[in-house]
Short mmCIF file of C-alpha atoms in Angstrom, two decimals:
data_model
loop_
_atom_site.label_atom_id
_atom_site.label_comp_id
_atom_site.label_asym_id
_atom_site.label_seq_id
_atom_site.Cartn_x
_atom_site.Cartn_y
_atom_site.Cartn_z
CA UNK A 281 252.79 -66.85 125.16
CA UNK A 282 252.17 -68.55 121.95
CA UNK A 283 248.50 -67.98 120.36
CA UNK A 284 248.59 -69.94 117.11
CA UNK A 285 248.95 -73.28 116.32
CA UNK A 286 249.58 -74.35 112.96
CA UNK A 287 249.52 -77.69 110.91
CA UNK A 288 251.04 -79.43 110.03
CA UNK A 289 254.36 -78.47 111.26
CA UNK A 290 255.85 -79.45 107.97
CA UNK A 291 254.30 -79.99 104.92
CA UNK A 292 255.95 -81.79 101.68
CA UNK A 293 254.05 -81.65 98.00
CA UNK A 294 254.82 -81.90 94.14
CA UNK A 295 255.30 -78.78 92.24
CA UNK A 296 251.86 -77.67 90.84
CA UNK A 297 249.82 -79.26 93.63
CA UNK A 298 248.04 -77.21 96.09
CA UNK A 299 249.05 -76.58 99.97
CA UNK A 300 246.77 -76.02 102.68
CA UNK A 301 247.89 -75.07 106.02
CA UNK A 302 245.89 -74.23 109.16
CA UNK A 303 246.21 -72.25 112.40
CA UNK A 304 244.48 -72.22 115.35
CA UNK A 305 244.51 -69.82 118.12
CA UNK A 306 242.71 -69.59 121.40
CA UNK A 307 241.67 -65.67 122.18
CA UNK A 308 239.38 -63.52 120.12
CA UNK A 309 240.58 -61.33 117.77
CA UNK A 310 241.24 -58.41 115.92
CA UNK A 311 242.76 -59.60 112.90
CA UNK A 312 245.18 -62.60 111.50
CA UNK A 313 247.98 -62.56 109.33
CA UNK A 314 250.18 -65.37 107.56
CA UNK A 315 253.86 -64.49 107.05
CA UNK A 316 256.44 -66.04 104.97
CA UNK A 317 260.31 -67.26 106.28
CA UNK A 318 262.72 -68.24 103.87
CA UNK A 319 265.94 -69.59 104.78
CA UNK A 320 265.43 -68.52 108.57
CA UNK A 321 265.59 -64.60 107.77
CA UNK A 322 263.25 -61.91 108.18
CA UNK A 323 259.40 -62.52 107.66
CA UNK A 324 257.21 -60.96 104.36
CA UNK A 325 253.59 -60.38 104.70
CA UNK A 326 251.61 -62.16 102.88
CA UNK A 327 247.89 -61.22 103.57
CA UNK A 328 245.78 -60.43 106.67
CA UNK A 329 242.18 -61.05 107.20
CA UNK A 330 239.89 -59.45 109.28
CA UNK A 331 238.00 -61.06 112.18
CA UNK A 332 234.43 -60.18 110.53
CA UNK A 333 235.91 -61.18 107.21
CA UNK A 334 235.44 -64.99 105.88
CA UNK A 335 237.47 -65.52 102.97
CA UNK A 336 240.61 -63.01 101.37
CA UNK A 337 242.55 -63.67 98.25
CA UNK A 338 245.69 -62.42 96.95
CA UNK A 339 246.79 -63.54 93.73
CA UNK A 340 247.63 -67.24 94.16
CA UNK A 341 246.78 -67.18 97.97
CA UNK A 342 243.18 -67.85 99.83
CA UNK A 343 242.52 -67.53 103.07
CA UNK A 344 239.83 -68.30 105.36
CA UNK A 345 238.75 -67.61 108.49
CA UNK A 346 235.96 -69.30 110.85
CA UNK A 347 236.22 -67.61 114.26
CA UNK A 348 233.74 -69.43 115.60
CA UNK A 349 236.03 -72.01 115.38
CA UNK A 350 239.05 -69.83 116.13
CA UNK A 351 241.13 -71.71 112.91
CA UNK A 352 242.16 -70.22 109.99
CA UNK A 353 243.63 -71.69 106.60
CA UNK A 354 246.48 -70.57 103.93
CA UNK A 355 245.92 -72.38 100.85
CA UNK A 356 248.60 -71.67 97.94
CA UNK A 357 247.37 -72.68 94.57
CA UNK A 358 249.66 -74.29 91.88
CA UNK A 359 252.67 -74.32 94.15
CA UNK A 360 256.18 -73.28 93.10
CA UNK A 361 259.96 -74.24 94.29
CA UNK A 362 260.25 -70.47 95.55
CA UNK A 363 257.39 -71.64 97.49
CA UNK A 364 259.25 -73.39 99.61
CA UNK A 365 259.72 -71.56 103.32
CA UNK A 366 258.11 -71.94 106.76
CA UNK A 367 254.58 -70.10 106.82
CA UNK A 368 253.20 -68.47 110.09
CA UNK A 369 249.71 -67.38 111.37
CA UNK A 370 250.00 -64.52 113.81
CA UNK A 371 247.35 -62.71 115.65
CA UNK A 372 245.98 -59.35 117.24
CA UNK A 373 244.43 -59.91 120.03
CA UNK A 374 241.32 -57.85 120.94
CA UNK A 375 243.10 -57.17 124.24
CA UNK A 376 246.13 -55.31 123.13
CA UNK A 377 247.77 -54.40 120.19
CA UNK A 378 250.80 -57.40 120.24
CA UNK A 379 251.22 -59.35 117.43
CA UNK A 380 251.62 -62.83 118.71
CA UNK A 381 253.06 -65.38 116.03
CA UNK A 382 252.03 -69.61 115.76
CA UNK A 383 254.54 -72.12 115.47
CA UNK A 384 254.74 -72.64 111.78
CA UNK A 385 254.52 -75.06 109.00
CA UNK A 386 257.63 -75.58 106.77
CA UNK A 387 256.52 -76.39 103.29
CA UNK A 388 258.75 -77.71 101.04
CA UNK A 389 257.87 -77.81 97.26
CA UNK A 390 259.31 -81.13 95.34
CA UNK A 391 260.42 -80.49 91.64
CA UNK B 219 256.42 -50.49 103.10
CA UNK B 220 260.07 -49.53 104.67
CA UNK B 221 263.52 -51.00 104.00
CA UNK B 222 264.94 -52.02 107.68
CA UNK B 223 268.77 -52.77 107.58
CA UNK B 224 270.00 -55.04 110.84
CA UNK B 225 273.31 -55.17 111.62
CA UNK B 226 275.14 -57.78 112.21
CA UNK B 227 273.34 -59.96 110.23
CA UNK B 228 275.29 -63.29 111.97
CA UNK B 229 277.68 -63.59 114.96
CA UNK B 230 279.94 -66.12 117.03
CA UNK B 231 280.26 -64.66 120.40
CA UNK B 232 281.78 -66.12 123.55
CA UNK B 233 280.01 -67.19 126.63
CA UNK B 234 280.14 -63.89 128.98
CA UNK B 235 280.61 -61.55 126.65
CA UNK B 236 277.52 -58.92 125.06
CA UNK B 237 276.36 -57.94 121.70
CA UNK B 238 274.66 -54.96 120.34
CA UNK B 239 272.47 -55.10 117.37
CA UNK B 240 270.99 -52.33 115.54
CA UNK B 241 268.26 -51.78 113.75
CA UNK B 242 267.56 -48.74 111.00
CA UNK B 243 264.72 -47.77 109.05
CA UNK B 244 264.94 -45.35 106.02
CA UNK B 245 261.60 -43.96 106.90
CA UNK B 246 259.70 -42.73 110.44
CA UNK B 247 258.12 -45.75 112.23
CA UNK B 248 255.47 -45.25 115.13
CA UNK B 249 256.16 -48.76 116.44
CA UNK B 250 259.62 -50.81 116.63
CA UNK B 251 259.54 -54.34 118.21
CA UNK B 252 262.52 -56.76 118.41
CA UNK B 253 261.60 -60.42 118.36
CA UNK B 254 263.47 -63.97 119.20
CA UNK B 255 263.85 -66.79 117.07
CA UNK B 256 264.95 -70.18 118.52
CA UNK B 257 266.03 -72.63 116.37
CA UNK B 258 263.05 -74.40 114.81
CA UNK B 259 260.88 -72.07 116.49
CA UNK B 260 258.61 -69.50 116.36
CA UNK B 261 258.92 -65.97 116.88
CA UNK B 262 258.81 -64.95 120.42
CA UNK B 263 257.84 -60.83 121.04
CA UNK B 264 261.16 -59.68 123.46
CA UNK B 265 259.92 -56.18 123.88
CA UNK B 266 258.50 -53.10 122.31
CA UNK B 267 261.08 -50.59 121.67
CA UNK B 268 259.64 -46.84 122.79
CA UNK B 269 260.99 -43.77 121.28
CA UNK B 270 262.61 -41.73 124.36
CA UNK B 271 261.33 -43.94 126.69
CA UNK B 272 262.28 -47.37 128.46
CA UNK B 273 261.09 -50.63 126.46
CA UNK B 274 257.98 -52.35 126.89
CA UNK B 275 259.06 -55.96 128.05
CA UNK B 276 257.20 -59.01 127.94
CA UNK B 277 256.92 -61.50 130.16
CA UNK B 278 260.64 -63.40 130.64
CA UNK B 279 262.63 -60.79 129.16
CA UNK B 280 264.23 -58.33 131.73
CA UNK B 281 265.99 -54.99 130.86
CA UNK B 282 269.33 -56.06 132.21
CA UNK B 283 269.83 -58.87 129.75
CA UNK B 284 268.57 -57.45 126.56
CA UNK B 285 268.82 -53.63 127.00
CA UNK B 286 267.20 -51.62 124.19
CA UNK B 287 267.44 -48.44 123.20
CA UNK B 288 265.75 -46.01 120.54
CA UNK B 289 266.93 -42.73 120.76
CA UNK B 290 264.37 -41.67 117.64
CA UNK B 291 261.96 -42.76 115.36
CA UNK B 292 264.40 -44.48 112.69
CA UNK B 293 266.89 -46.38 115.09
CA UNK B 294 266.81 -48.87 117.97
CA UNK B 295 269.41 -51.30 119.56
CA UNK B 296 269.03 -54.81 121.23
CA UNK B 297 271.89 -56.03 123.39
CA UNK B 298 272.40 -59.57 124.17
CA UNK B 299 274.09 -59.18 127.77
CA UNK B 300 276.29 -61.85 129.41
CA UNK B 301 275.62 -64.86 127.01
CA UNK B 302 275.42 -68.21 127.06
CA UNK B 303 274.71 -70.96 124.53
CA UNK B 304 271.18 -70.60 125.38
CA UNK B 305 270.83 -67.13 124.28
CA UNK B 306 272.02 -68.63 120.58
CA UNK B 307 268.94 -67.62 118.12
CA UNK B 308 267.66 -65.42 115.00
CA UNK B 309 267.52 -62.11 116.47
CA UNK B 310 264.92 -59.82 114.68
CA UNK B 311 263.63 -56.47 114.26
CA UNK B 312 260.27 -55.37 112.94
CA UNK B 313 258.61 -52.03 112.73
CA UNK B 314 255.11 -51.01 111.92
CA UNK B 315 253.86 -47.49 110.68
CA UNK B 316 250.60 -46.07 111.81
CA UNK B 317 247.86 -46.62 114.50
CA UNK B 318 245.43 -48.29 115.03
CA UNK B 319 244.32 -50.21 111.74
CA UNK B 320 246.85 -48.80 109.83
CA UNK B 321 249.87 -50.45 111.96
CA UNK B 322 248.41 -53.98 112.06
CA UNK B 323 251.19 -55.27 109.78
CA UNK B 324 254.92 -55.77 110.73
CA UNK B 325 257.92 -55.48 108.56
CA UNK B 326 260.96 -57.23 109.83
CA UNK B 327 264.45 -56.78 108.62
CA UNK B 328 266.55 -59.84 107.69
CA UNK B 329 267.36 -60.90 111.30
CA UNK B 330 270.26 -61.26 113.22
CA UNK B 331 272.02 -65.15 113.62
CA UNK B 332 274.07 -65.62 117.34
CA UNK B 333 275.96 -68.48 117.97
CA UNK B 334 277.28 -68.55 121.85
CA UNK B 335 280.16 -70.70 122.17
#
């Protein structure tokens, strides 16, 4: 069943200009990741946040978390063309140990 | 971090007919999961591959159409059985090492693409 939600579903923006994208999910949870797609191949990890954590970076990534809320947000700072891929949320639930992956947001980056 | 190699990486099969794909790591995994991949979709869990044991299914997926195997810790098999068009998708593999925190995050290899004529 799916848990996440993400939007928007796609996502267009000028190289250089930030992206935000958002998931939202519906169980508590252990943890939530964002993965990267290109080109409809396998996934890449990008960063996973913890659910007593608020806020994770990784180099030009931020993510935040409000579980009170159950939402989270991928924001990718001075965007690039090899940006451009779908982006998924995907969470542990507290309940077991599957990884359960949102719908996705496609962003494409405009040269 | 582990370097998964899926093979075939694309396909055109015919309606009726099966497909195995396999799935190798180049280093000992403690969990192995295949996944679906509908067209503009998301990723939806099949099963959980068990070493020496019969896979974990989730709910929709039955053993007789996608039989897996995973005879060890490095190597496990999905077969598509008796196809049809609907059955066309991204067929992937992803592997975790660990427990408990340490296996929270899933490496996939570059998927599998069936077409069912």
């Amino acid at each position: 069943s799916q848990q996440g939600e993400e939007d928007p579903q796609a996502l267009s923006i000028q190289e250089g200009e930030n992206a935000t994208m958002n998931c939202s999910y519906k169980t508590s949870i252990n943890n939530l990741q964002w993965y990267r797609q290109n080109s409809g191949r396998g996934l890449v990890h990008l960063i996973l946040i913890r659910s007593n954590e608020r806020e994770k970076h990784s180099g030009r990534l931020r993510v935040t978390l409000d579980t009170s809320k159950k939402s989270s947000s991928l924001l990718i700072t001075a965007s690039r063309a090899a940006d451009t891929a779908s982006y998924f949320c995907a969470t542990d639930a507290s309940r077991d140990d599957k990884i359960i992956f949102g719908k996705g947001t496609r962003l494409h980056i405009l040269p | 971090s582990a370097v998964i190699s899926q093979k075939p990486s694309r396909d055109i099969c015919q309606r009726g007919t099966s497909l195995t794909i396999q799935c190798q790591v180049d280093s000992q995994v403690t969990m192995m999961f295949w996944y679906r991949q509908q067209p503009g979709q998301s990723l939806t869990l099949i099963a959980t591959a068990n070493q020496g044991s019969e896979a974990t299914y989730e709910s929709g997926f039955v053993i007789d159409k996608f039989p897996i195997s995973r005879p060890n810790l490095t190597f496990s098999t999905l077969t598509v059985s008796n196809m049809s068009p609907e059955d066309s998708s991204i067929y992937l593999c992803s592997v975790s090492f660990g427990f408990g925190v340490q296996a929270e995050k899933l490496f996939f290899g570059s998927g599998t693409q069936l077409s069912v004529l």
